[in-house]
CSV table of C-alpha atoms and ligand atoms in Angstrom, one decimal:
chain,number,residue,atom,x,y,z
A,140,MET,CA,61.6,40.3,92.5
A,141,LYS,CA,63.0,42.4,95.4
A,142,ASN,CA,66.7,42.4,94.8
A,143,ILE,CA,67.9,45.2,97.0
A,144,ILE,CA,71.1,46.8,98.1
A,145,LEU,CA,71.2,48.9,101.3
A,146,MET,CA,73.9,51.5,101.1
A,147,GLY,CA,75.2,54.1,103.5
A,148,PRO,CA,78.3,55.0,105.6
A,149,PRO,CA,79.3,53.0,108.8
A,150,GLY,CA,76.7,54.0,111.4
A,151,ALA,CA,74.0,54.9,109.0
A,152,GLY,CA,71.8,52.1,110.4
A,153,LYS,CA,72.1,49.6,107.6
A,154,GLY,CA,72.1,46.5,109.8
A,155,THR,CA,69.0,47.6,111.9
A,156,ASN,CA,67.0,48.6,108.8
A,157,ALA,CA,68.1,45.6,106.8
A,158,LYS,CA,66.7,43.2,109.5
A,159,ARG,CA,63.4,45.1,109.4
A,160,ILE,CA,63.1,45.1,105.6
A,161,ALA,CA,64.2,41.5,105.2
A,162,SER,CA,61.7,40.2,107.7
A,163,HIS,CA,58.9,42.4,106.2
A,164,TYR,CA,59.4,41.0,102.7
A,165,GLY,CA,60.5,37.5,103.8
A,166,ILE,CA,63.8,37.7,102.0
A,167,PRO,CA,67.3,36.8,103.2
A,168,HIS,CA,69.4,39.5,104.8
A,169,ILE,CA,72.9,39.1,103.5
A,170,SER,CA,75.5,41.1,105.5
A,171,THR,CA,79.1,40.6,104.4
A,172,GLY,CA,80.2,42.2,107.7
A,173,ASP,CA,78.1,39.6,109.6
A,174,MET,CA,79.5,36.8,107.4
A,175,PHE,CA,83.1,37.9,108.1
A,176,ARG,CA,82.4,38.2,111.9
A,177,GLU,CA,80.9,34.7,112.0
A,178,ALA,CA,84.0,33.4,110.2
A,179,ILE,CA,86.3,35.2,112.7
A,180,LYS,CA,84.3,33.8,115.6
A,181,ASN,CA,84.7,30.3,114.2
A,182,LYS,CA,88.4,30.8,113.4
A,183,THR,CA,88.0,29.6,109.8
A,184,PRO,CA,90.7,30.5,107.2
A,185,LEU,CA,88.4,33.1,105.7
A,186,GLY,CA,88.0,34.6,109.2
A,187,GLU,CA,91.7,34.8,109.8
A,188,LEU,CA,92.2,36.5,106.5
A,189,ALA,CA,89.3,38.9,107.0
A,190,ASN,CA,90.3,39.8,110.5
A,191,LYS,CA,93.6,41.3,109.3
A,192,TYR,CA,91.7,43.9,107.3
A,193,ILE,CA,88.7,44.5,109.5
A,194,SER,CA,90.7,45.2,112.6
A,195,GLN,CA,92.4,48.0,110.7
A,196,GLY,CA,89.2,49.4,109.3
A,197,LEU,CA,90.2,48.4,105.7
A,198,LEU,CA,88.1,46.6,103.1
A,199,VAL,CA,88.6,42.9,102.8
A,200,PRO,CA,90.0,42.1,99.3
A,201,ASP,CA,87.5,42.2,96.5
A,202,ASP,CA,88.0,38.6,95.1
A,203,VAL,CA,87.3,37.1,98.5
A,204,THR,CA,84.2,39.2,99.1
A,205,ILE,CA,82.8,38.7,95.6
A,206,GLY,CA,83.2,35.0,95.7
A,207,LEU,CA,81.4,34.8,99.0
A,208,VAL,CA,78.4,36.9,97.8
A,209,LYS,CA,78.2,35.1,94.5
A,210,GLU,CA,77.8,31.8,96.2
A,211,ARG,CA,75.2,33.2,98.7
A,212,ILE,CA,72.9,35.0,96.2
A,213,SER,CA,72.9,31.9,93.9
A,214,LEU,CA,71.2,29.9,96.6
A,215,ASP,CA,67.6,29.0,96.2
A,216,ASP,CA,66.3,31.1,99.0
A,217,CYS,CA,67.3,34.2,97.0
A,218,LYS,CA,65.0,33.4,94.1
A,219,ASN,CA,62.3,35.9,95.2
A,220,GLY,CA,64.7,38.5,96.3
A,221,PHE,CA,67.5,39.3,98.7
A,222,LEU,CA,68.8,42.2,100.7
A,223,LEU,CA,72.5,43.0,100.5
A,224,ASP,CA,73.9,45.0,103.5
A,225,GLY,CA,77.5,46.1,103.2
A,226,PHE,CA,78.0,44.8,99.7
A,227,PRO,CA,79.1,46.1,97.2
A,228,ARG,CA,81.6,48.5,98.7
A,229,SER,CA,83.9,49.1,95.8
A,230,LEU,CA,83.5,49.6,92.0
A,231,PRO,CA,85.0,46.2,91.1
A,232,GLN,CA,82.5,44.6,93.6
A,233,ALA,CA,79.6,46.5,92.0
A,234,GLU,CA,80.7,45.6,88.5
A,235,ALA,CA,81.0,41.9,89.5
A,236,LEU,CA,77.6,42.0,91.1
A,237,THR,CA,76.1,43.4,87.8
A,238,SER,CA,77.5,40.5,85.8
A,239,ILE,CA,76.6,37.9,88.4
A,240,GLY,CA,73.1,39.4,88.4
A,241,GLU,CA,72.9,38.9,84.6
A,242,GLU,CA,74.4,35.4,84.8
A,243,ILE,CA,71.9,34.1,87.3
A,244,SER,CA,69.0,36.4,86.3
A,245,ARG,CA,68.9,38.2,89.6
A,246,PRO,CA,69.5,41.9,88.8
A,247,ILE,CA,69.5,44.6,91.4
A,248,LYS,CA,66.3,46.6,91.3
A,249,TYR,CA,66.7,48.9,94.2
A,250,VAL,CA,69.6,50.7,95.9
A,251,ILE,CA,68.4,52.3,99.1
A,252,ASN,CA,70.9,54.9,100.1
A,253,ILE,CA,70.7,55.9,103.8
A,254,VAL,CA,71.9,59.5,104.1
A,255,VAL,CA,73.3,60.6,107.5
A,256,PRO,CA,75.6,63.5,108.3
A,257,GLU,CA,79.1,62.6,109.4
A,258,SER,CA,78.8,64.3,112.8
A,259,ILE,CA,76.0,61.9,113.8
A,260,LEU,CA,77.9,58.8,112.6
A,261,VAL,CA,80.6,59.0,115.2
A,262,ASP,CA,78.1,59.2,118.1
A,263,ARG,CA,76.1,56.3,116.7
A,264,ILE,CA,79.1,54.1,116.3
A,265,SER,CA,80.8,54.9,119.6
A,266,GLY,CA,77.5,54.1,121.5
A,267,ARG,CA,76.7,51.0,119.5
A,268,ARG,CA,76.5,47.6,121.2
A,269,VAL,CA,75.7,44.3,119.7
A,270,CYS,CA,74.4,41.0,121.1
A,271,LYS,CA,77.3,38.5,121.3
A,272,THR,CA,74.8,35.7,120.7
A,273,CYS,CA,72.4,36.8,118.0
A,274,GLY,CA,74.0,40.0,116.7
A,275,ALA,CA,71.0,42.2,117.4
A,276,PRO,CA,72.1,45.9,117.4
A,277,TYR,CA,71.6,48.4,120.3
A,278,HIS,CA,72.7,51.9,121.3
A,279,ILE,CA,73.6,53.0,124.8
A,280,ARG,CA,71.4,56.1,124.5
A,281,ASN,CA,69.2,55.9,121.3
A,282,MET,CA,68.2,52.2,121.3
A,283,LYS,CA,68.6,50.9,124.8
A,284,PRO,CA,67.8,47.3,125.8
A,285,LYS,CA,65.2,46.7,128.4
A,286,VAL,CA,67.9,45.5,130.9
A,287,GLU,CA,71.3,47.1,130.6
A,288,GLY,CA,73.9,44.9,128.9
A,289,ILE,CA,71.4,42.2,128.0
A,290,CYS,CA,69.8,41.4,124.7
A,291,ASP,CA,66.0,41.8,124.6
A,292,LEU,CA,65.6,39.1,122.1
A,293,CYS,CA,67.8,36.2,123.4
A,294,GLY,CA,69.2,37.3,126.8
A,295,GLY,CA,72.7,37.3,125.3
A,296,GLU,CA,75.5,39.6,126.5
A,297,LEU,CA,75.8,43.0,124.8
A,298,VAL,CA,79.3,43.9,123.7
A,299,GLN,CA,81.1,46.6,121.6
A,300,ARG,CA,82.5,45.6,118.2
A,301,LYS,CA,86.3,45.6,118.1
A,302,ASP,CA,86.2,47.9,115.1
A,303,ASP,CA,83.9,50.4,116.8
A,304,ASN,CA,86.6,52.5,118.3
A,305,GLU,CA,87.5,56.0,117.2
A,306,GLU,CA,90.7,55.2,115.4
A,307,THR,CA,89.3,52.3,113.3
A,308,LEU,CA,86.2,54.3,112.6
A,309,LYS,CA,88.3,57.0,111.0
A,310,ALA,CA,89.8,54.5,108.7
A,311,ARG,CA,86.4,53.0,107.9
A,312,LEU,CA,85.0,56.5,107.1
A,313,HIS,CA,88.0,57.1,104.9
A,314,GLU,CA,87.4,53.8,103.1
A,315,TYR,CA,83.7,54.7,102.7
A,316,HIS,CA,84.4,58.0,101.0
A,317,LYS,CA,87.2,56.7,98.8
A,318,MET,CA,85.9,53.3,97.8
A,319,THR,CA,82.1,53.1,98.4
A,320,GLU,CA,80.6,56.6,98.0
A,321,PRO,CA,81.5,56.6,94.2
A,322,LEU,CA,79.1,53.6,93.8
A,323,ILE,CA,76.2,55.9,94.3
A,324,SER,CA,76.9,57.5,90.9
A,325,TYR,CA,77.4,54.1,89.4
A,326,TYR,CA,73.9,53.1,90.5
A,327,LYS,CA,72.4,56.5,89.7
A,328,ASN,CA,73.5,55.9,86.1
A,329,LEU,CA,71.5,52.6,86.2
A,330,GLY,CA,68.5,54.5,87.6
A,331,VAL,CA,68.0,52.5,90.7
A,332,VAL,CA,69.0,54.8,93.6
A,333,TYR,CA,66.6,55.9,96.2
A,334,ASP,CA,67.9,58.3,98.9
A,335,VAL,CA,66.3,58.1,102.4
A,336,ASP,CA,66.8,60.2,105.5
A,337,GLY,CA,68.7,58.1,108.0
A,338,THR,CA,68.2,60.6,110.8
A,339,LYS,CA,64.5,59.9,111.1
A,340,ASP,CA,63.3,57.5,113.7
A,341,LEU,CA,63.2,53.8,112.8
A,342,ASP,CA,59.5,53.5,112.3
A,343,GLU,CA,59.3,56.5,110.0
A,344,LEU,CA,62.3,55.4,108.0
A,345,SER,CA,60.7,51.9,107.6
A,346,LYS,CA,57.6,53.6,106.2
A,347,ASP,CA,59.7,55.7,103.7
A,348,ILE,CA,61.5,52.5,102.6
A,349,ALA,CA,58.2,50.6,102.3
A,350,LYS,CA,56.8,53.3,100.0
A,351,ILE,CA,59.8,52.9,97.7
A,352,LEU,CA,59.8,49.1,97.7
A,353,GLY,CA,56.0,48.7,97.5
A,354,GLU,CA,54.1,45.5,98.4
B,18,LIG,P1,79.9,49.0,109.0
B,18,LIG,O1,79.1,49.3,110.2
B,18,LIG,O2,81.2,49.7,108.9
B,18,LIG,O3,79.1,49.3,107.8
B,18,LIG,P2,80.0,46.1,108.4
B,18,LIG,O4,79.6,45.2,109.5
B,18,LIG,O5,79.2,46.2,107.2
B,18,LIG,O6,80.3,47.5,109.1
B,18,LIG,O7,81.5,45.7,108.0
B,18,LIG,C1,82.6,45.6,108.9
B,18,LIG,C2,83.9,45.4,108.2
B,18,LIG,O8,83.9,44.2,107.4
B,18,LIG,C3,84.3,46.6,107.2
B,18,LIG,O9,84.9,47.7,107.8
B,18,LIG,C4,85.2,45.8,106.2
B,18,LIG,O10,86.5,45.7,106.8
B,18,LIG,C5,84.6,44.4,106.1
B,18,LIG,N1,83.7,44.3,105.0
B,18,LIG,C6,82.3,44.2,105.1
B,18,LIG,N2,81.7,44.1,103.9
B,18,LIG,C7,82.8,44.3,103.0
B,18,LIG,C8,82.9,44.3,101.6
B,18,LIG,N3,81.8,44.3,100.8
B,18,LIG,N4,84.1,44.5,101.0
B,18,LIG,C9,85.2,44.5,101.7
B,18,LIG,N5,85.2,44.5,103.1
B,18,LIG,C10,84.0,44.4,103.7
B,19,LIG,ZN1,70.6,38.4,121.3
């Protein structure tokens, strides 16, 4: 059972690596950030609530996020494994996930912690672009599309996320250090943390992660 959490600060490359891992193992990629952005795009009540926090670089309230994830990982397609990207991000979220895992017999087996120095994060985030249509990630220097401004995969338009500006990023990094980084100790106590070097190129990093996760 590959029940995996991908952790790391904003800009660590969680989304990009998550897509690779999920498709390699044929397990669902569950990104709370993507779920919120989808809700915002569709102007649902959840989206309206989430947007208030996301636009300020703050965490969406725990009860909302926990409910969303509980529902998602209980679905049938998660029975052989799932990859969480961007969840948990706070101690109450992690504790809730542990008890949900017990309740539905889907415990977390691996926490892949992507380590990247702070100086690199700012450059990565300010140069990040995403496909408006399919969400695929790019970077204006490090991960260019074949045609500028156009998604390689679907031809969609590449845009900058609203929360990828310097000011919001500061708040997001602050939230990360205050709320999320302590989770590494929580999971170290459970003996499931594996650090990987997020400055390596993507193919190398995928190999490192595959060594940890096995077949
Ligand atoms: P990042 O690149 O910062 O890791 P994400 O796409 O994972 O971005 O998340 C974007 C925003 O969505 C976060 O800054 C936060 O406001 C909100 N969010 C995502 N996941 C969670 C979560 N587990 N708990 C609370 N808020 C979340
Ligand atoms: Zn696309």
